[in-house]
mmCIF file of C-alpha atoms and ligand atoms in Angstrom:
data_model
loop_
_atom_site.group_PDB
_atom_site.id
_atom_site.type_symbol
_atom_site.label_atom_id
_atom_site.label_comp_id
_atom_site.label_asym_id
_atom_site.label_seq_id
_atom_site.Cartn_x
_atom_site.Cartn_y
_atom_site.Cartn_z
ATOM 1 C CA UNK A 30 -70.412 -165.224 91.059
ATOM 2 C CA UNK A 31 -66.723 -165.766 90.634
ATOM 3 C CA UNK A 32 -65.938 -168.183 87.796
ATOM 4 C CA UNK A 33 -64.047 -171.275 88.914
ATOM 5 C CA UNK A 34 -60.527 -171.281 87.435
ATOM 6 C CA UNK A 35 -59.754 -173.921 84.866
ATOM 7 C CA UNK A 36 -57.825 -177.074 85.732
ATOM 8 C CA UNK A 37 -54.954 -175.785 83.591
ATOM 9 C CA UNK A 38 -54.540 -172.821 85.859
ATOM 10 C CA UNK A 39 -55.296 -174.705 89.064
ATOM 11 C CA UNK A 40 -52.686 -177.343 88.401
ATOM 12 C CA UNK A 41 -49.951 -174.850 87.525
ATOM 13 C CA UNK A 42 -50.331 -173.373 90.969
ATOM 14 C CA UNK A 43 -51.326 -176.499 92.900
ATOM 15 C CA UNK A 44 -49.409 -178.077 95.720
ATOM 16 C CA UNK A 45 -47.249 -175.206 96.872
ATOM 17 C CA UNK A 46 -46.750 -175.244 100.626
ATOM 18 C CA UNK A 47 -45.102 -172.521 102.576
ATOM 19 C CA UNK A 48 -44.666 -174.270 105.936
ATOM 20 C CA UNK A 49 -41.139 -174.836 107.092
ATOM 21 C CA UNK A 50 -39.956 -178.382 106.486
ATOM 22 C CA UNK A 51 -39.583 -181.070 109.130
ATOM 23 C CA UNK A 52 -35.970 -181.217 110.212
ATOM 24 C CA UNK A 53 -34.100 -184.211 108.763
ATOM 25 C CA UNK A 54 -30.500 -185.309 109.256
ATOM 26 C CA UNK A 55 -29.585 -184.372 105.693
ATOM 27 C CA UNK A 56 -30.454 -181.066 103.991
ATOM 28 C CA UNK A 57 -33.515 -180.746 101.755
ATOM 29 C CA UNK A 58 -32.798 -181.432 98.089
ATOM 30 C CA UNK A 59 -33.953 -178.088 96.794
ATOM 31 C CA UNK A 60 -34.506 -178.206 93.052
ATOM 32 C CA UNK A 61 -35.027 -174.961 91.261
ATOM 33 C CA UNK A 62 -33.960 -172.875 88.309
ATOM 34 C CA UNK A 63 -36.460 -170.081 88.948
ATOM 35 C CA UNK A 64 -36.376 -168.495 92.375
ATOM 36 C CA UNK A 65 -39.646 -166.789 93.284
ATOM 37 C CA UNK A 66 -39.156 -163.320 94.703
ATOM 38 C CA UNK A 67 -41.573 -161.731 97.138
ATOM 39 C CA UNK A 68 -41.741 -158.310 95.553
ATOM 40 C CA UNK A 69 -40.885 -156.712 92.214
ATOM 41 C CA UNK A 70 -38.190 -154.735 93.978
ATOM 42 C CA UNK A 71 -36.413 -157.997 94.849
ATOM 43 C CA UNK A 72 -35.969 -159.071 91.205
ATOM 44 C CA UNK A 73 -32.695 -157.203 90.829
ATOM 45 C CA UNK A 74 -31.466 -157.464 94.403
ATOM 46 C CA UNK A 75 -28.190 -159.313 93.937
ATOM 47 C CA UNK A 76 -27.572 -159.735 97.650
ATOM 48 C CA UNK A 77 -29.685 -162.920 97.576
ATOM 49 C CA UNK A 78 -30.252 -165.808 95.158
ATOM 50 C CA UNK A 79 -32.461 -164.746 92.274
ATOM 51 C CA UNK A 80 -31.693 -167.696 89.986
ATOM 52 C CA UNK A 81 -30.866 -171.304 90.795
ATOM 53 C CA UNK A 82 -27.797 -171.810 88.644
ATOM 54 C CA UNK A 83 -25.423 -170.737 91.385
ATOM 55 C CA UNK A 84 -26.905 -173.306 93.781
ATOM 56 C CA UNK A 85 -29.677 -173.242 96.375
ATOM 57 C CA UNK A 86 -30.062 -174.841 99.805
ATOM 58 C CA UNK A 87 -28.383 -178.189 99.074
ATOM 59 C CA UNK A 88 -25.352 -176.793 97.261
ATOM 60 C CA UNK A 89 -25.001 -174.043 99.875
ATOM 61 C CA UNK A 90 -25.047 -176.603 102.685
ATOM 62 C CA UNK A 91 -22.316 -178.624 100.970
ATOM 63 C CA UNK A 92 -20.202 -175.537 100.270
ATOM 64 C CA UNK A 93 -20.552 -174.495 103.891
ATOM 65 C CA UNK A 94 -19.477 -177.938 105.133
ATOM 66 C CA UNK A 95 -16.474 -177.915 102.795
ATOM 67 C CA UNK A 96 -15.570 -174.470 104.104
ATOM 68 C CA UNK A 97 -15.433 -175.948 107.605
ATOM 69 C CA UNK A 98 -13.322 -178.856 106.336
ATOM 70 C CA UNK A 99 -10.816 -176.605 104.566
ATOM 71 C CA UNK A 100 -11.074 -173.692 107.014
ATOM 72 C CA UNK A 101 -11.972 -171.509 104.069
ATOM 73 C CA UNK A 102 -14.083 -168.371 103.844
ATOM 74 C CA UNK A 103 -15.216 -169.060 100.292
ATOM 75 C CA UNK A 104 -15.962 -172.405 98.628
ATOM 76 C CA UNK A 105 -17.258 -172.766 95.106
ATOM 77 C CA UNK A 106 -18.644 -175.979 93.585
ATOM 78 C CA UNK A 107 -18.004 -177.157 90.033
ATOM 79 C CA UNK A 108 -19.434 -179.963 87.887
ATOM 80 C CA UNK A 109 -16.191 -181.988 88.168
ATOM 81 C CA UNK A 110 -12.761 -181.893 89.763
ATOM 82 C CA UNK A 111 -11.251 -180.975 86.431
ATOM 83 C CA UNK A 112 -13.677 -178.055 86.115
ATOM 84 C CA UNK A 113 -12.586 -176.911 89.590
ATOM 85 C CA UNK A 114 -8.938 -176.812 88.509
ATOM 86 C CA UNK A 115 -9.619 -175.137 85.161
ATOM 87 C CA UNK A 116 -11.907 -172.612 86.875
ATOM 88 C CA UNK A 117 -9.288 -171.684 89.454
ATOM 89 C CA UNK A 118 -6.707 -171.156 86.709
ATOM 90 C CA UNK A 119 -9.124 -169.215 84.501
ATOM 91 C CA UNK A 120 -10.180 -167.016 87.425
ATOM 92 C CA UNK A 121 -6.687 -165.639 87.988
ATOM 93 C CA UNK A 122 -4.805 -165.883 84.655
ATOM 94 C CA UNK A 123 -4.921 -163.491 81.744
ATOM 95 C CA UNK A 124 -3.132 -163.106 78.397
ATOM 96 C CA UNK A 125 0.548 -162.407 78.868
ATOM 97 C CA UNK A 126 0.752 -164.197 82.234
ATOM 98 C CA UNK A 127 2.906 -167.205 82.872
ATOM 99 C CA UNK A 128 2.083 -170.225 85.038
ATOM 100 C CA UNK A 129 4.532 -172.721 86.556
ATOM 101 C CA UNK A 130 3.083 -176.238 86.793
ATOM 102 C CA UNK A 131 4.438 -179.389 88.417
ATOM 103 C CA UNK A 132 5.290 -182.076 85.887
ATOM 104 C CA UNK A 133 3.309 -184.598 87.973
ATOM 105 C CA UNK A 134 0.052 -182.675 87.434
ATOM 106 C CA UNK A 135 -3.137 -184.646 86.702
ATOM 107 C CA UNK A 136 -2.997 -185.229 82.969
ATOM 108 C CA UNK A 137 -6.305 -183.574 81.963
ATOM 109 C CA UNK A 138 -5.266 -180.403 83.856
ATOM 110 C CA UNK A 139 -2.129 -180.412 81.761
ATOM 111 C CA UNK A 140 -4.173 -180.882 78.590
ATOM 112 C CA UNK A 141 -6.293 -177.835 79.524
ATOM 113 C CA UNK A 142 -3.113 -175.824 80.065
ATOM 114 C CA UNK A 143 -1.732 -176.902 76.693
ATOM 115 C CA UNK A 144 -4.875 -176.574 74.636
ATOM 116 C CA UNK A 145 -6.762 -173.695 76.246
ATOM 117 C CA UNK A 146 -4.412 -171.545 78.323
ATOM 118 C CA UNK A 147 -1.826 -171.407 75.525
ATOM 119 C CA UNK A 148 -4.531 -170.485 73.011
ATOM 120 C CA UNK A 149 -5.488 -167.532 75.209
ATOM 121 C CA UNK A 150 -1.931 -166.254 75.450
ATOM 122 C CA UNK A 151 -0.843 -167.749 78.783
ATOM 123 C CA UNK A 152 2.666 -169.211 78.891
ATOM 124 C CA UNK A 153 2.823 -172.624 80.644
ATOM 125 C CA UNK A 154 6.087 -174.056 81.972
ATOM 126 C CA UNK A 155 6.597 -177.376 83.736
ATOM 127 C CA UNK A 156 9.156 -178.226 86.380
ATOM 128 C CA UNK A 157 10.248 -181.481 88.018
ATOM 129 C CA UNK A 158 7.806 -182.564 90.736
ATOM 130 C CA UNK A 159 10.501 -182.663 93.429
ATOM 131 C CA UNK A 160 12.221 -179.390 92.477
ATOM 132 C CA UNK A 161 13.374 -177.568 95.636
ATOM 133 C CA UNK A 162 11.202 -174.540 96.542
ATOM 134 C CA UNK A 163 14.054 -172.024 96.049
ATOM 135 C CA UNK A 164 14.849 -173.481 92.620
ATOM 136 C CA UNK A 165 11.160 -173.404 91.691
ATOM 137 C CA UNK A 166 10.846 -169.741 92.645
ATOM 138 C CA UNK A 167 14.085 -169.175 90.725
ATOM 139 C CA UNK A 168 12.174 -170.138 87.556
ATOM 140 C CA UNK A 169 9.719 -167.267 88.053
ATOM 141 C CA UNK A 170 9.856 -164.203 85.814
ATOM 142 C CA UNK A 171 8.069 -160.860 86.275
ATOM 143 C CA UNK A 172 5.217 -162.388 84.232
ATOM 144 C CA UNK A 173 4.753 -165.365 86.555
ATOM 145 C CA UNK A 174 1.270 -165.071 88.026
ATOM 146 C CA UNK A 175 0.531 -168.531 89.381
ATOM 147 C CA UNK A 176 2.225 -171.699 90.637
ATOM 148 C CA UNK A 177 0.176 -174.898 90.324
ATOM 149 C CA UNK A 178 1.008 -177.713 92.741
ATOM 150 C CA UNK A 179 -0.203 -181.248 93.247
ATOM 151 C CA UNK A 180 1.210 -183.113 96.219
ATOM 152 C CA UNK A 181 1.442 -186.072 96.127
ATOM 153 C CA UNK A 182 1.533 -185.858 92.336
ATOM 154 C CA UNK A 183 -0.680 -187.907 90.047
ATOM 155 C CA UNK A 184 0.407 -191.527 89.390
ATOM 156 C CA UNK A 185 3.985 -191.117 90.674
ATOM 157 C CA UNK A 186 3.089 -189.512 94.053
ATOM 158 C CA UNK A 187 6.061 -187.171 94.489
ATOM 159 C CA UNK A 188 5.575 -184.690 97.348
ATOM 160 C CA UNK A 189 6.270 -180.971 97.213
ATOM 161 C CA UNK A 190 7.238 -178.734 100.126
ATOM 162 C CA UNK A 191 3.941 -176.888 99.820
ATOM 163 C CA UNK A 192 4.347 -174.531 102.826
ATOM 164 C CA UNK A 193 7.778 -173.408 101.613
ATOM 165 C CA UNK A 194 6.604 -172.914 98.023
ATOM 166 C CA UNK A 195 3.521 -170.987 99.202
ATOM 167 C CA UNK A 196 5.627 -168.785 101.469
ATOM 168 C CA UNK A 197 8.227 -167.981 98.795
ATOM 169 C CA UNK A 198 5.539 -167.381 96.175
ATOM 170 C CA UNK A 199 3.652 -164.978 98.423
ATOM 171 C CA UNK A 200 6.804 -162.990 99.126
ATOM 172 C CA UNK A 201 7.160 -162.566 95.351
ATOM 173 C CA UNK A 202 3.500 -161.680 94.780
ATOM 174 C CA UNK A 203 2.814 -164.956 92.950
ATOM 175 C CA UNK A 204 -0.456 -166.812 93.594
ATOM 176 C CA UNK A 205 -0.532 -170.521 94.445
ATOM 177 C CA UNK A 206 -3.097 -173.190 93.565
ATOM 178 C CA UNK A 207 -2.996 -176.816 94.693
ATOM 179 C CA UNK A 208 -4.851 -179.900 93.533
ATOM 180 C CA UNK A 209 -5.494 -181.383 96.988
ATOM 181 C CA UNK A 210 -7.546 -184.396 95.887
ATOM 182 C CA UNK A 211 -5.309 -187.055 97.514
ATOM 183 C CA UNK A 212 -5.765 -185.425 100.933
ATOM 184 C CA UNK A 213 -9.507 -184.875 100.311
ATOM 185 C CA UNK A 214 -9.275 -181.567 102.182
ATOM 186 C CA UNK A 215 -8.892 -183.652 105.340
ATOM 187 C CA UNK A 216 -5.337 -184.982 105.589
ATOM 188 C CA UNK A 217 -3.685 -181.744 104.501
ATOM 189 C CA UNK A 218 -4.986 -178.185 104.853
ATOM 190 C CA UNK A 219 -3.310 -176.094 102.154
ATOM 191 C CA UNK A 220 -4.950 -172.798 103.135
ATOM 192 C CA UNK A 221 -3.479 -173.092 106.650
ATOM 193 C CA UNK A 222 -0.060 -173.313 105.018
ATOM 194 C CA UNK A 223 -0.400 -170.140 102.969
ATOM 195 C CA UNK A 224 -1.735 -171.590 99.714
ATOM 196 C CA UNK A 225 -4.183 -169.194 98.018
ATOM 197 C CA UNK A 226 -6.483 -171.658 96.251
ATOM 198 C CA UNK A 227 -7.190 -175.269 97.248
ATOM 199 C CA UNK A 228 -9.016 -177.388 94.681
ATOM 200 C CA UNK A 229 -10.148 -180.971 94.881
ATOM 201 C CA UNK A 230 -12.092 -183.537 92.940
ATOM 202 C CA UNK A 231 -14.950 -184.458 95.272
ATOM 203 C CA UNK A 232 -15.586 -187.312 92.828
ATOM 204 C CA UNK A 233 -12.846 -189.253 94.628
ATOM 205 C CA UNK A 234 -12.888 -189.611 98.423
ATOM 206 C CA UNK A 235 -15.691 -187.213 99.336
ATOM 207 C CA UNK A 236 -18.202 -188.917 97.037
ATOM 208 C CA UNK A 237 -16.524 -192.176 97.908
ATOM 209 C CA UNK A 238 -18.795 -194.463 95.883
ATOM 210 C CA UNK A 239 -17.564 -193.939 92.301
ATOM 211 C CA UNK A 240 -20.926 -192.687 91.099
ATOM 212 C CA UNK A 241 -20.988 -188.885 91.106
ATOM 213 C CA UNK A 242 -18.865 -186.013 89.743
ATOM 214 C CA UNK A 243 -18.083 -182.714 91.433
ATOM 215 C CA UNK A 244 -15.176 -180.453 92.337
ATOM 216 C CA UNK A 245 -14.554 -177.600 94.725
ATOM 217 C CA UNK A 246 -12.227 -174.637 95.083
ATOM 218 C CA UNK A 247 -11.659 -173.073 98.496
ATOM 219 C CA UNK A 248 -9.969 -169.791 99.398
ATOM 220 C CA UNK A 249 -9.686 -167.355 102.289
ATOM 221 C CA UNK A 250 -9.120 -164.323 100.089
ATOM 222 C CA UNK A 251 -12.288 -162.302 99.344
ATOM 223 C CA UNK A 252 -10.840 -161.031 96.066
ATOM 224 C CA UNK A 253 -10.147 -164.574 94.883
ATOM 225 C CA UNK A 254 -13.575 -165.653 96.138
ATOM 226 C CA UNK A 255 -15.129 -162.949 93.967
ATOM 227 C CA UNK A 256 -13.000 -163.935 90.972
ATOM 228 C CA UNK A 257 -14.182 -167.548 91.374
ATOM 229 C CA UNK A 258 -17.812 -166.405 91.647
ATOM 230 C CA UNK A 259 -17.511 -164.405 88.477
ATOM 231 C CA UNK A 260 -15.939 -167.376 86.689
ATOM 232 C CA UNK A 261 -18.844 -169.586 87.762
ATOM 233 C CA UNK A 262 -21.352 -167.098 86.382
ATOM 234 C CA UNK A 263 -19.386 -166.238 83.251
ATOM 235 C CA UNK A 264 -18.989 -169.873 82.208
ATOM 236 C CA UNK A 265 -22.465 -170.911 83.283
ATOM 237 C CA UNK A 266 -21.394 -173.798 85.510
ATOM 238 C CA UNK A 267 -24.003 -175.415 87.692
ATOM 239 C CA UNK A 268 -24.123 -178.515 89.916
ATOM 240 C CA UNK A 269 -27.242 -180.516 90.630
ATOM 241 C CA UNK A 270 -28.776 -180.570 94.123
ATOM 242 C CA UNK A 271 -29.052 -184.378 93.928
ATOM 243 C CA UNK A 272 -25.302 -184.628 93.373
ATOM 244 C CA UNK A 273 -24.622 -182.082 96.124
ATOM 245 C CA UNK A 274 -26.754 -184.197 98.450
ATOM 246 C CA UNK A 275 -24.697 -187.293 97.646
ATOM 247 C CA UNK A 276 -21.456 -185.376 98.241
ATOM 248 C CA UNK A 277 -22.659 -184.175 101.617
ATOM 249 C CA UNK A 278 -23.663 -187.713 102.508
ATOM 250 C CA UNK A 279 -20.195 -188.931 101.533
ATOM 251 C CA UNK A 280 -18.563 -186.184 103.574
ATOM 252 C CA UNK A 281 -20.111 -187.559 106.803
ATOM 253 C CA UNK A 282 -18.108 -190.775 106.573
ATOM 254 C CA UNK A 283 -14.999 -189.381 104.860
ATOM 255 C CA UNK A 284 -12.687 -189.580 107.903
ATOM 256 C CA UNK A 285 -13.694 -193.178 108.678
ATOM 257 C CA UNK A 286 -13.358 -194.357 105.081
ATOM 258 C CA UNK A 287 -10.072 -192.633 104.330
ATOM 259 C CA UNK A 288 -8.552 -193.870 107.603
ATOM 260 C CA UNK A 289 -9.502 -197.457 106.808
ATOM 261 C CA UNK A 290 -8.387 -197.236 103.150
ATOM 262 C CA UNK A 291 -5.145 -195.516 104.135
ATOM 263 C CA UNK A 292 -4.306 -198.069 106.832
ATOM 264 C CA UNK A 293 -5.077 -200.991 104.517
ATOM 265 C CA UNK A 294 -3.070 -199.311 101.760
ATOM 266 C CA UNK A 295 -0.021 -199.124 103.990
ATOM 267 C CA UNK A 296 -0.309 -202.835 104.749
ATOM 268 C CA UNK A 297 -0.622 -203.673 101.059
ATOM 269 C CA UNK A 298 2.278 -201.339 100.214
ATOM 270 C CA UNK A 299 4.495 -202.966 102.843
ATOM 271 C CA UNK A 300 3.720 -206.419 101.448
ATOM 272 C CA UNK A 301 4.645 -205.288 97.928
ATOM 273 C CA UNK A 302 7.864 -203.629 99.092
ATOM 274 C CA UNK A 303 9.329 -207.035 99.887
ATOM 275 C CA UNK A 304 8.206 -208.805 96.711
ATOM 276 C CA UNK A 305 10.885 -209.943 94.223
ATOM 277 C CA UNK A 306 8.829 -208.795 91.174
ATOM 278 C CA UNK A 307 8.444 -205.282 92.655
ATOM 279 C CA UNK A 308 11.261 -202.775 92.093
ATOM 280 C CA UNK A 309 9.946 -199.890 94.208
ATOM 281 C CA UNK A 310 6.809 -198.801 96.048
ATOM 282 C CA UNK A 311 5.847 -195.136 95.551
ATOM 283 C CA UNK A 312 3.984 -194.147 98.704
ATOM 284 C CA UNK A 313 4.914 -191.051 100.733
ATOM 285 C CA UNK A 314 3.533 -192.521 103.981
ATOM 286 C CA UNK A 315 5.696 -195.638 103.711
ATOM 287 C CA UNK A 316 8.783 -195.290 105.922
ATOM 288 C CA UNK A 317 11.824 -195.156 103.663
ATOM 289 C CA UNK A 318 10.044 -193.160 100.942
ATOM 290 C CA UNK A 319 12.142 -190.172 99.813
ATOM 291 C CA UNK A 320 9.158 -187.947 100.732
ATOM 292 C CA UNK A 321 8.366 -189.546 104.063
ATOM 293 C CA UNK A 322 9.664 -186.636 106.175
ATOM 294 C CA UNK A 323 7.570 -184.093 104.248
ATOM 295 C CA UNK A 324 4.475 -186.258 104.527
ATOM 296 C CA UNK A 325 5.006 -186.738 108.241
ATOM 297 C CA UNK A 326 5.510 -183.029 108.832
ATOM 298 C CA UNK A 327 2.480 -181.805 106.868
ATOM 299 C CA UNK A 328 -0.124 -184.593 106.669
ATOM 300 C CA UNK A 329 -2.492 -185.886 109.354
ATOM 301 C CA UNK A 330 -2.831 -189.303 107.720
ATOM 302 C CA UNK A 331 -2.620 -191.214 104.482
ATOM 303 C CA UNK A 332 -4.997 -191.955 101.635
ATOM 304 C CA UNK A 333 -5.280 -195.434 100.120
ATOM 305 C CA UNK A 334 -3.911 -194.494 96.690
ATOM 306 C CA UNK A 335 -0.313 -195.375 95.793
ATOM 307 C CA UNK A 336 1.774 -196.855 93.004
ATOM 308 C CA UNK A 337 4.590 -199.315 92.527
ATOM 309 C CA UNK A 338 7.208 -200.098 89.913
ATOM 310 C CA UNK A 339 7.466 -203.646 88.672
ATOM 311 C CA UNK A 340 10.874 -205.081 87.878
ATOM 312 C CA UNK A 341 11.452 -204.618 84.129
ATOM 313 C CA UNK A 342 8.998 -206.748 82.159
ATOM 314 C CA UNK A 343 7.124 -206.413 78.840
ATOM 315 C CA UNK A 344 3.732 -204.623 78.699
ATOM 316 C CA UNK A 345 2.024 -207.963 78.027
ATOM 317 C CA UNK A 346 3.277 -209.227 81.381
ATOM 318 C CA UNK A 347 1.795 -206.145 83.103
ATOM 319 C CA UNK A 348 -1.542 -206.776 81.383
ATOM 320 C CA UNK A 349 -1.413 -210.470 82.338
ATOM 321 C CA UNK A 350 -0.826 -209.468 85.957
ATOM 322 C CA UNK A 351 -3.718 -206.958 85.931
ATOM 323 C CA UNK A 352 -6.078 -209.375 84.159
ATOM 324 C CA UNK A 353 -5.341 -212.059 86.739
ATOM 325 C CA UNK A 354 -6.486 -209.932 89.696
ATOM 326 C CA UNK A 355 -9.796 -210.983 91.169
ATOM 327 C CA UNK A 356 -10.422 -208.287 93.776
ATOM 328 C CA UNK A 357 -9.169 -205.214 91.874
ATOM 329 C CA UNK A 358 -11.350 -203.606 89.233
ATOM 330 C CA UNK A 359 -9.464 -202.235 86.222
ATOM 331 C CA UNK A 360 -10.465 -198.630 85.827
ATOM 332 C CA UNK A 361 -9.737 -194.955 86.183
ATOM 333 C CA UNK A 362 -10.571 -192.760 89.129
ATOM 334 C CA UNK A 363 -10.120 -193.698 92.783
ATOM 335 C CA UNK A 364 -11.223 -192.846 96.322
ATOM 336 C CA UNK A 365 -14.212 -195.191 96.148
ATOM 337 C CA UNK A 366 -14.981 -198.078 98.499
ATOM 338 C CA UNK A 367 -13.664 -200.629 95.989
ATOM 339 C CA UNK A 368 -10.093 -201.494 95.063
ATOM 340 C CA UNK A 369 -8.849 -200.600 91.583
ATOM 341 C CA UNK A 370 -5.669 -201.165 89.596
ATOM 342 C CA UNK A 371 -4.273 -199.286 86.605
ATOM 343 C CA UNK A 372 -1.215 -199.500 84.332
ATOM 344 C CA UNK A 373 0.241 -195.961 84.190
ATOM 345 C CA UNK A 374 2.950 -195.987 81.525
ATOM 346 C CA UNK A 375 0.701 -194.863 78.632
ATOM 347 C CA UNK A 376 -0.035 -191.663 80.616
ATOM 348 C CA UNK A 377 3.570 -190.769 81.439
ATOM 349 C CA UNK A 378 4.736 -189.931 77.902
ATOM 350 C CA UNK A 379 3.580 -186.287 78.160
ATOM 351 C CA UNK A 380 5.890 -185.546 81.083
ATOM 352 C CA UNK A 381 8.945 -183.447 80.348
ATOM 353 C CA UNK A 382 10.968 -184.188 83.464
ATOM 354 C CA UNK A 383 10.119 -187.841 84.010
ATOM 355 C CA UNK A 384 13.114 -189.564 85.599
ATOM 356 C CA UNK A 385 14.126 -192.883 84.020
ATOM 357 C CA UNK A 386 12.080 -195.525 85.790
ATOM 358 C CA UNK A 387 13.283 -199.029 86.536
ATOM 359 C CA UNK A 388 10.140 -200.806 85.279
ATOM 360 C CA UNK A 389 6.426 -200.402 84.489
ATOM 361 C CA UNK A 390 4.340 -198.258 86.865
ATOM 362 C CA UNK A 391 1.117 -199.659 88.351
ATOM 363 C CA UNK A 392 -1.302 -197.654 90.517
ATOM 364 C CA UNK A 393 -3.581 -199.143 93.158
ATOM 365 C CA UNK A 394 -6.621 -197.683 94.861
ATOM 366 C CA UNK A 395 -7.141 -199.602 98.069
ATOM 367 C CA UNK A 396 -10.780 -199.847 99.080
ATOM 368 C CA UNK A 397 -12.647 -201.186 102.090
ATOM 369 C CA UNK A 398 -11.962 -204.896 101.469
ATOM 370 C CA UNK A 399 -9.893 -206.844 104.002
ATOM 371 C CA UNK A 400 -6.249 -205.994 103.246
ATOM 372 C CA UNK A 401 -5.192 -209.624 103.844
ATOM 373 C CA UNK A 402 -7.386 -210.687 100.912
ATOM 374 C CA UNK A 403 -5.991 -207.906 98.718
ATOM 375 C CA UNK A 404 -2.426 -208.914 99.603
ATOM 376 C CA UNK A 405 -3.149 -212.543 98.657
ATOM 377 C CA UNK A 406 -4.720 -211.457 95.367
ATOM 378 C CA UNK A 407 -1.705 -209.301 94.433
ATOM 379 C CA UNK A 408 0.790 -212.010 95.414
ATOM 380 C CA UNK A 409 -1.047 -214.519 93.256
ATOM 381 C CA UNK A 410 -1.220 -211.999 90.405
ATOM 382 C CA UNK A 411 2.492 -211.196 90.627
ATOM 383 C CA UNK A 412 3.127 -214.932 90.291
ATOM 384 C CA UNK A 413 1.931 -214.663 86.671
ATOM 385 C CA UNK A 414 4.998 -212.547 85.863
ATOM 386 C CA UNK A 415 7.993 -214.758 85.150
ATOM 387 C CA UNK A 416 11.239 -213.895 86.893
HETATM 388 C C1 PLP B 505 -9.658 -187.420 89.179
HETATM 389 C C2 PLP B 505 -8.811 -186.249 89.434
HETATM 390 C C3 PLP B 505 -9.208 -184.977 89.023
HETATM 391 C C4 PLP B 505 -10.444 -184.752 88.206
HETATM 392 O O1 PLP B 505 -11.594 -185.058 88.865
HETATM 393 P P1 PLP B 505 -12.985 -185.294 88.076
HETATM 394 O O2 PLP B 505 -13.994 -185.074 89.123
HETATM 395 O O3 PLP B 505 -12.923 -186.681 87.535
HETATM 396 O O4 PLP B 505 -13.028 -184.269 86.990
HETATM 397 C C5 PLP B 505 -8.405 -183.906 89.328
HETATM 398 N N1 PLP B 505 -7.249 -184.076 89.998
HETATM 399 C C6 PLP B 505 -6.836 -185.285 90.403
HETATM 400 C C7 PLP B 505 -5.549 -185.393 91.141
HETATM 401 C C8 PLP B 505 -7.586 -186.412 90.126
HETATM 402 O O5 PLP B 505 -7.135 -187.613 90.485
#
């Protein structure tokens, strides 16, 4: 008689079901490090997943959806938006190369360039955020391998003529990478304008609820897709299926949320533009902005993130203003459903081409609240700053 297997053994193998799953609206959250292969011959067949680190059903579904959003052939996921940017740079740069970076780049991307790229023998040079495309290409040397753009730029929201820069770069054999987080892959499609690599922090608008980190890099070029793949494997990056599920859930409502936040943001921006304590509103979608024509030509809409300059006042007055706000959280990040405010001046010191600014810079993330309430809150808060 066959001996009954012990509970130890039974329980290790218990509960596996092979039936196909009931179809739900969202993808299954497939958790797995080990992937079970059918036959020994499959163990080293690299044409299919043999290990979970690179992502299984949930991550693949998200990557596929992002590919549709960005009209990209290849999308890779990373544990954060910063990791997406550093991965894209690492995938294409090598010792002896030079990279040209906009001065308005997200500060941690700059820190990576300073601390890591330099250490590995890559020369990093910064240029003014609004430098004309011809002048930017004029900075290139035979060693220039990559141009890194961010448009609108972090905190100060300067726009770049991305199609022109991409076109000129390509004609010189220089690759282009953009941090497209403000547009969330939705309002602006860099790959359709000749950019080689489009990165974004999904943590912002795609996640949309300020509770999960992830980043993506999209490309149409198979060679760059392969270089990104290799970078993912070489560095050992992995994203969790639970987080990928949340990102995919956020993606469903992205257009509705960003449209509402963008529209409210424009109303708030217009109210600030007329305020006596406000020197200037920095918002490319606001008519009268120096970048308005570029935004109108290239973008299908606006996000709800913008900044403004106060009339000159001491830092304590800026803090008093921020502390008095009732509807704006004080905090980093943006793209969530809730409004946030941030004093920017402590972050601007690293910039090399920062134009003299009239007064302190404040950034607002406009969320889903009623814009009339936000406008009242800001007007009351500005009243705490003496004229
Ligand atoms: C927040 C942000 C990032 C980094 O995203 P994380 O997911 O927080 O790492 C990159 N670029 C821009 C423009 C950002 O605002």
